[in-house]
């Protein structure tokens, strides 16, 4: 969640803590959840967080995205059809929380930004986090 909420410059003091994981940051704003999902998936592939050739990695990412969006949307994944819009920064982190890496890797997706009516000033801050085992 820290990686999602900080700019690259603000993140610099924490880079030593990220040395054992792969991560990337990005932004997405839309009334379409498909556009938000696509932005995260594209970023994960372009930054080599997941392989396009391995379905299990794409599948794990997809579930982490959906779980994170549930947090952003407070359980109701949908924006435009509910007259809501989001402006989000996101982070994707891949690594192992274990000392023994043979136990597998995990993907985490975190969102930080705003959600609200598509009228400036009527939005509020939000966070969402999704974590999934790659398998």
Phi, psi and omega in degrees: 000328178296318181296325180286328187270348182252150173286164178305323179292317180293335183281342185310317180296345183257001186299328178298327180285345181258009186293336183261009180231160171260139180208162172210163179236156177197181180223150175205137176220130184187166168264356181254118178293332177297324178292322178294313179301315180297322179297318180292314180298316179298317179297318179298320180286316181294330181262012177057034174282322174233159177264135177295337185275346184251108183301322184297329178287316177297320180296315178297318179297316181302315180292325176295320178298312182298319179296318179295321178293328175299323177292315180299316186269001182059043174092346181249089182286107180169139182233286185304319181289348178246016181056044174236152176226155179234149170229106192233144162260147179223159174225144174239128181233133178234132178177189179239129177279001185256156175290327181261106186293346179289354177277358174106167180248162180234154172245135174237139175236128178234139175242142171219134178167218183234154174219146177166190177296150181285048177228122182304133180098348180256015181258168174221163181288153180209156175228151172211142181223133175227136181228134180215141177285138181284326175109000000 
